[in-house]
PDB file of C-alpha atoms and ligand atoms in Angstrom:
ATOM      1  CA  MET I   1       0.006   0.186  -0.445  1.00 43.00           C
ATOM      2  CA  SER I   2       1.498   3.307  -1.011  1.00 54.00           C
ATOM      3  CA  ARG I   3       1.229   5.852   0.541  1.00 71.00           C
ATOM      4  CA  VAL I   4       1.620  10.206   0.095  1.00 85.00           C
ATOM      5  CA  CYS I   5       5.331  11.831   0.974  1.00 92.00           C
ATOM      6  CA  THR I   6       3.968  14.734   3.523  1.00 95.00           C
ATOM      7  CA  VAL I   7       7.417  15.482   2.585  1.00 93.00           C
ATOM      8  CA  CYS I   8       7.014  15.584  -1.350  1.00 90.00           C
ATOM      9  CA  ALA I   9       4.066  17.107  -0.831  1.00 93.00           C
ATOM     10  CA  HIS I  10       4.833  19.930   1.640  1.00 94.00           C
ATOM     11  CA  ALA I  11       4.586  23.525   0.235  1.00 93.00           C
ATOM     12  CA  GLU I  12       7.886  24.283   1.293  1.00 92.00           C
ATOM     13  CA  ARG I  13       9.531  21.236   0.325  1.00 90.00           C
ATOM     14  CA  HIS I  14      12.644  22.738  -1.416  1.00 85.00           C
ATOM     15  CA  ALA I  15      13.350  24.461   1.875  1.00 88.00           C
ATOM     16  CA  ILE I  16      13.448  21.435   4.084  1.00 90.00           C
ATOM     17  CA  GLU I  17      15.534  19.906   1.205  1.00 86.00           C
ATOM     18  CA  LYS I  18      18.238  22.287   1.714  1.00 82.00           C
ATOM     19  CA  LEU I  19      18.142  21.831   5.465  1.00 85.00           C
ATOM     20  CA  ILE I  20      18.532  17.983   5.585  1.00 82.00           C
ATOM     21  CA  VAL I  21      21.711  18.424   2.638  1.00 78.00           C
ATOM     22  CA  GLY I  22      23.083  21.207   5.270  1.00 76.00           C
ATOM     23  CA  GLY I  23      22.338  18.196   8.244  1.00 77.00           C
ATOM     24  CA  THR I  24      19.623  19.511  10.166  1.00 83.00           C
ATOM     25  CA  PRO I  25      18.418  16.994  12.581  1.00 89.00           C
ATOM     26  CA  ASN I  26      15.281  15.495  10.766  1.00 92.00           C
ATOM     27  CA  ARG I  27      13.729  15.514  14.320  1.00 94.00           C
ATOM     28  CA  ARG I  28      14.048  19.356  13.947  1.00 95.00           C
ATOM     29  CA  ILE I  29      13.674  19.602  10.187  1.00 95.00           C
ATOM     30  CA  ALA I  30      10.037  18.100  11.823  1.00 96.00           C
ATOM     31  CA  THR I  31       9.460  20.158  14.750  1.00 95.00           C
ATOM     32  CA  HIS I  32       9.871  23.343  12.479  1.00 95.00           C
ATOM     33  CA  HIS I  33       7.602  21.885   9.258  1.00 95.00           C
ATOM     34  CA  GLY I  34       4.526  20.274  11.271  1.00 95.00           C
ATOM     35  CA  LEU I  35       6.482  16.345   9.462  1.00 95.00           C
ATOM     36  CA  SER I  36       7.012  12.732  11.459  1.00 96.00           C
ATOM     37  CA  GLU I  37       9.993  12.371  11.798  1.00 94.00           C
ATOM     38  CA  ALA I  38       9.957   9.035   9.855  1.00 94.00           C
ATOM     39  CA  ALA I  39       8.380  11.022   7.121  1.00 94.00           C
ATOM     40  CA  VAL I  40      11.346  13.160   6.866  1.00 93.00           C
ATOM     41  CA  ARG I  41      13.826  10.411   7.066  1.00 90.00           C
ATOM     42  CA  ARG I  42      12.306   8.135   4.538  1.00 90.00           C
ATOM     43  CA  HIS I  43      12.073  11.232   2.034  1.00 89.00           C
ATOM     44  CA  ALA I  44      15.487  11.871   2.008  1.00 85.00           C
ATOM     45  CA  ALA I  45      17.044   8.826   1.649  1.00 82.00           C
ATOM     46  CA  GLU I  46      14.193   7.357  -1.040  1.00 83.00           C
ATOM     47  CA  HIS I  47      12.908  10.729  -2.739  1.00 85.00           C
ATOM     48  CA  LEU I  48      16.060  13.358  -2.502  1.00 82.00           C
ATOM     49  CA  PRO I  49      18.332  12.379  -4.800  1.00 75.00           C
ATOM     50  CA  VAL I  50      15.500  11.222  -7.155  1.00 73.00           C
ATOM     51  CA  ALA I  51      13.945  14.358  -7.025  1.00 69.00           C
ATOM     52  CA  LEU I  52      17.667  16.085  -7.439  1.00 69.00           C
ATOM     53  CA  VAL I  53      17.445  13.432 -10.667  1.00 62.00           C
ATOM     54  CA  LYS I  54      14.489  15.093 -12.166  1.00 64.00           C
ATOM     55  CA  ALA I  55      15.008  17.948 -11.563  1.00 61.00           C
ATOM     56  CA  GLN I  56      18.416  18.163 -13.697  1.00 56.00           C
ATOM     57  CA  GLU I  57      15.930  16.960 -16.434  1.00 60.00           C
ATOM     58  CA  ALA I  58      13.226  18.751 -17.020  1.00 57.00           C
ATOM     59  CA  GLU I  59      16.216  21.832 -17.307  1.00 55.00           C
ATOM     60  CA  ASP I  60      14.544  22.987 -13.255  1.00 52.00           C
ATOM     61  CA  SER I  61      18.691  22.625 -12.246  1.00 54.00           C
ATOM     62  CA  ALA I  62      18.130  25.625 -10.263  1.00 60.00           C
ATOM     63  CA  HIS I  63      17.289  24.149  -7.646  1.00 61.00           C
ATOM     64  CA  ALA I  64      19.805  20.531  -7.905  1.00 62.00           C
ATOM     65  CA  LEU I  65      22.507  23.442  -8.011  1.00 63.00           C
ATOM     66  CA  ASP I  66      21.283  24.936  -4.993  1.00 66.00           C
ATOM     67  CA  VAL I  67      21.644  21.699  -3.413  1.00 67.00           C
ATOM     68  CA  VAL I  68      25.427  20.685  -4.729  1.00 67.00           C
ATOM     69  CA  LYS I  69      26.338  24.423  -3.571  1.00 69.00           C
ATOM     70  CA  GLN I  70      25.396  23.609   0.051  1.00 67.00           C
ATOM     71  CA  LEU I  71      26.530  20.720   0.279  1.00 68.00           C
ATOM     72  CA  ARG I  72      30.314  21.731  -0.865  1.00 69.00           C
ATOM     73  CA  HIS I  73      29.885  24.734   1.641  1.00 69.00           C
ATOM     74  CA  ILE I  74      28.860  22.857   4.520  1.00 67.00           C
ATOM     75  CA  ASN I  75      31.568  20.648   3.029  1.00 67.00           C
ATOM     76  CA  ALA I  76      34.375  23.031   3.571  1.00 69.00           C
ATOM     77  CA  ALA I  77      33.000  24.552   6.885  1.00 67.00           C
ATOM     78  CA  ALA I  78      32.564  20.233   8.324  1.00 66.00           C
ATOM     79  CA  LEU I  79      36.644  21.075   6.995  1.00 68.00           C
ATOM     80  CA  THR I  80      37.580  22.749   9.623  1.00 72.00           C
ATOM     81  CA  VAL I  81      36.084  21.258  13.129  1.00 69.00           C
ATOM     82  CA  PRO I  82      38.906  18.675  12.534  1.00 70.00           C
ATOM     83  CA  ARG I  83      41.809  21.213  11.966  1.00 72.00           C
ATOM     84  CA  ASP I  84      40.947  23.248  14.965  1.00 74.00           C
ATOM     85  CA  ALA I  85      40.307  20.862  17.710  1.00 73.00           C
ATOM     86  CA  LYS I  86      43.762  19.075  16.193  1.00 74.00           C
ATOM     87  CA  ALA I  87      45.395  22.607  17.330  1.00 77.00           C
ATOM     88  CA  ALA I  88      43.567  22.859  21.128  1.00 76.00           C
ATOM     89  CA  GLY I  89      44.419  18.534  21.097  1.00 78.00           C
ATOM     90  CA  ASP I  90      40.845  17.599  21.400  1.00 76.00           C
ATOM     91  CA  GLY I  91      40.975  13.891  20.114  1.00 75.00           C
ATOM     92  CA  GLU I  92      37.285  13.480  21.379  1.00 77.00           C
ATOM     93  CA  LEU I  93      35.993  16.228  19.065  1.00 74.00           C
ATOM     94  CA  MET I  94      37.801  15.577  16.380  1.00 72.00           C
ATOM     95  CA  LEU I  95      36.659  11.715  16.091  1.00 75.00           C
ATOM     96  CA  LYS I  96      33.002  13.787  16.234  1.00 75.00           C
ATOM     97  CA  ALA I  97      33.933  16.380  13.131  1.00 73.00           C
ATOM     98  CA  ILE I  98      35.392  13.310  10.982  1.00 74.00           C
ATOM     99  CA  ASP I  99      32.711  11.106  12.144  1.00 76.00           C
ATOM    100  CA  ARG I 100      30.680  14.239  10.341  1.00 73.00           C
ATOM    101  CA  VAL I 101      32.978  14.756   7.317  1.00 72.00           C
ATOM    102  CA  HIS I 102      32.899  11.010   6.692  1.00 73.00           C
ATOM    103  CA  LYS I 103      28.554  11.136   6.880  1.00 74.00           C
ATOM    104  CA  GLN I 104      29.037  14.688   4.397  1.00 71.00           C
ATOM    105  CA  VAL I 105      31.176  12.684   1.900  1.00 70.00           C
ATOM    106  CA  GLU I 106      29.367  10.002   1.809  1.00 72.00           C
ATOM    107  CA  LEU I 107      26.161  11.808   1.025  1.00 72.00           C
ATOM    108  CA  GLN I 108      27.386  14.230  -1.266  1.00 69.00           C
ATOM    109  CA  ALA I 109      28.843  11.237  -3.276  1.00 69.00           C
ATOM    110  CA  LYS I 110      25.434   9.522  -3.669  1.00 69.00           C
ATOM    111  CA  LEU I 111      23.539  12.790  -4.519  1.00 68.00           C
ATOM    112  CA  LEU I 112      26.080  13.472  -7.325  1.00 64.00           C
ATOM    113  CA  GLY I 113      27.090  10.038  -7.604  1.00 62.00           C
ATOM    114  CA  ASP I 114      23.148  10.215  -8.934  1.00 58.00           C
ATOM    115  CA  LEU I 115      23.459  13.232 -10.857  1.00 54.00           C
ATOM    116  CA  ASP I 116      26.673  12.711 -12.260  1.00 53.00           C
ATOM    117  CA  ASP I 117      25.945  11.117 -16.432  1.00 49.00           C
ATOM    118  CA  ARG I 118      29.044   9.215 -16.256  1.00 48.00           C
ATOM    119  CA  PRO I 119      28.316   4.935 -15.464  1.00 48.00           C
ATOM    120  CA  VAL I 120      30.434   4.403 -12.427  1.00 48.00           C
ATOM    121  CA  VAL I 121      31.874   7.280  -9.957  1.00 49.00           C
ATOM    122  CA  ASN I 122      34.216   5.702  -7.907  1.00 53.00           C
ATOM    123  CA  VAL I 123      34.624   8.530  -4.968  1.00 55.00           C
ATOM    124  CA  LEU I 124      37.389   7.016  -4.106  1.00 56.00           C
ATOM    125  CA  VAL I 125      39.614   8.336  -6.548  1.00 58.00           C
ATOM    126  CA  THR I 126      38.483  11.818  -6.887  1.00 64.00           C
ATOM    127  CA  PRO I 127      41.269  15.080  -5.751  1.00 68.00           C
ATOM    128  CA  GLU I 128      38.656  15.490  -2.930  1.00 68.00           C
ATOM    129  CA  TRP I 129      38.302  12.690  -1.085  1.00 68.00           C
ATOM    130  CA  GLN I 130      41.820  12.151  -1.300  1.00 70.00           C
ATOM    131  CA  GLN I 131      42.733  15.559   0.145  1.00 72.00           C
ATOM    132  CA  VAL I 132      39.650  14.874   3.089  1.00 72.00           C
ATOM    133  CA  ARG I 133      41.572  11.477   3.288  1.00 73.00           C
ATOM    134  CA  ALA I 134      44.531  12.619   3.648  1.00 76.00           C
ATOM    135  CA  GLN I 135      43.705  15.510   6.004  1.00 74.00           C
ATOM    136  CA  ILE I 136      41.954  13.312   8.154  1.00 73.00           C
ATOM    137  CA  LEU I 137      44.906  11.225   9.001  1.00 75.00           C
ATOM    138  CA  ALA I 138      47.131  13.735   9.508  1.00 76.00           C
ATOM    139  CA  ALA I 139      44.936  15.301  12.239  1.00 74.00           C
ATOM    140  CA  LEU I 140      44.920  11.541  13.903  1.00 75.00           C
ATOM    141  CA  ASP I 141      48.621  11.301  13.637  1.00 77.00           C
ATOM    142  CA  PRO I 142      48.739  11.697  17.509  1.00 76.00           C
ATOM    143  CA  TYR I 143      45.401   9.654  18.406  1.00 74.00           C
ATOM    144  CA  PRO I 144      47.487   6.064  16.831  1.00 75.00           C
ATOM    145  CA  GLU I 145      44.481   3.891  18.244  1.00 73.00           C
ATOM    146  CA  ALA I 146      41.526   5.961  16.621  1.00 72.00           C
ATOM    147  CA  ARG I 147      44.056   6.384  13.364  1.00 74.00           C
ATOM    148  CA  PHE I 148      43.841   3.068  13.262  1.00 74.00           C
ATOM    149  CA  ALA I 149      40.215   2.326  13.423  1.00 72.00           C
ATOM    150  CA  VAL I 150      39.585   5.468  10.959  1.00 73.00           C
ATOM    151  CA  ALA I 151      41.849   3.373   8.874  1.00 73.00           C
ATOM    152  CA  GLY I 152      40.535   0.089   8.850  1.00 72.00           C
ATOM    153  CA  ALA I 153      37.084   2.025   8.034  1.00 68.00           C
ATOM    154  CA  LEU I 154      37.589   4.370   5.674  1.00 67.00           C
ATOM    155  CA  GLN I 155      39.682   0.668   3.619  1.00 60.00           C
ATOM    156  CA  CYS I 156      42.971   3.163   3.018  1.00 47.00           C
TER     157      CYS I 156
HETATM  158 ZN1   ZN T   1       8.611  12.519  -0.305  1.00 75.22          ZN
END
């Protein structure tokens, strides 16, 4: 039985999608826009990438480009956190920051991968990811155990 997605049907759908991509917690988006947390989560996982591809196909690429721009902006901001945490010697903050960057890169890879016409997109060989990975591992130098765990998770 199919149900209508309350986010897809929402008058402020584009604003909601920007919040999702910007990393605003689903619960907060749901509360602000009168939605259920599950609806926001489902929309982000199942409908958002499709919506971006459709927008591009319909040459309504302004919205898709807007979302990608937002994503890049957030990435740049997220990358400064591990550097700051390293300077402050705050290992716990750094691990949280790295986790955030990792999620962000995954999200970007998923969205940009869906937008890309090429049949195979291997995010692991992109210069952007190489740079992020190098920065993460360099930042973890003072924490050998964490570095080992992260290196394993990143398969490098
Ligand atoms: Zn939806």
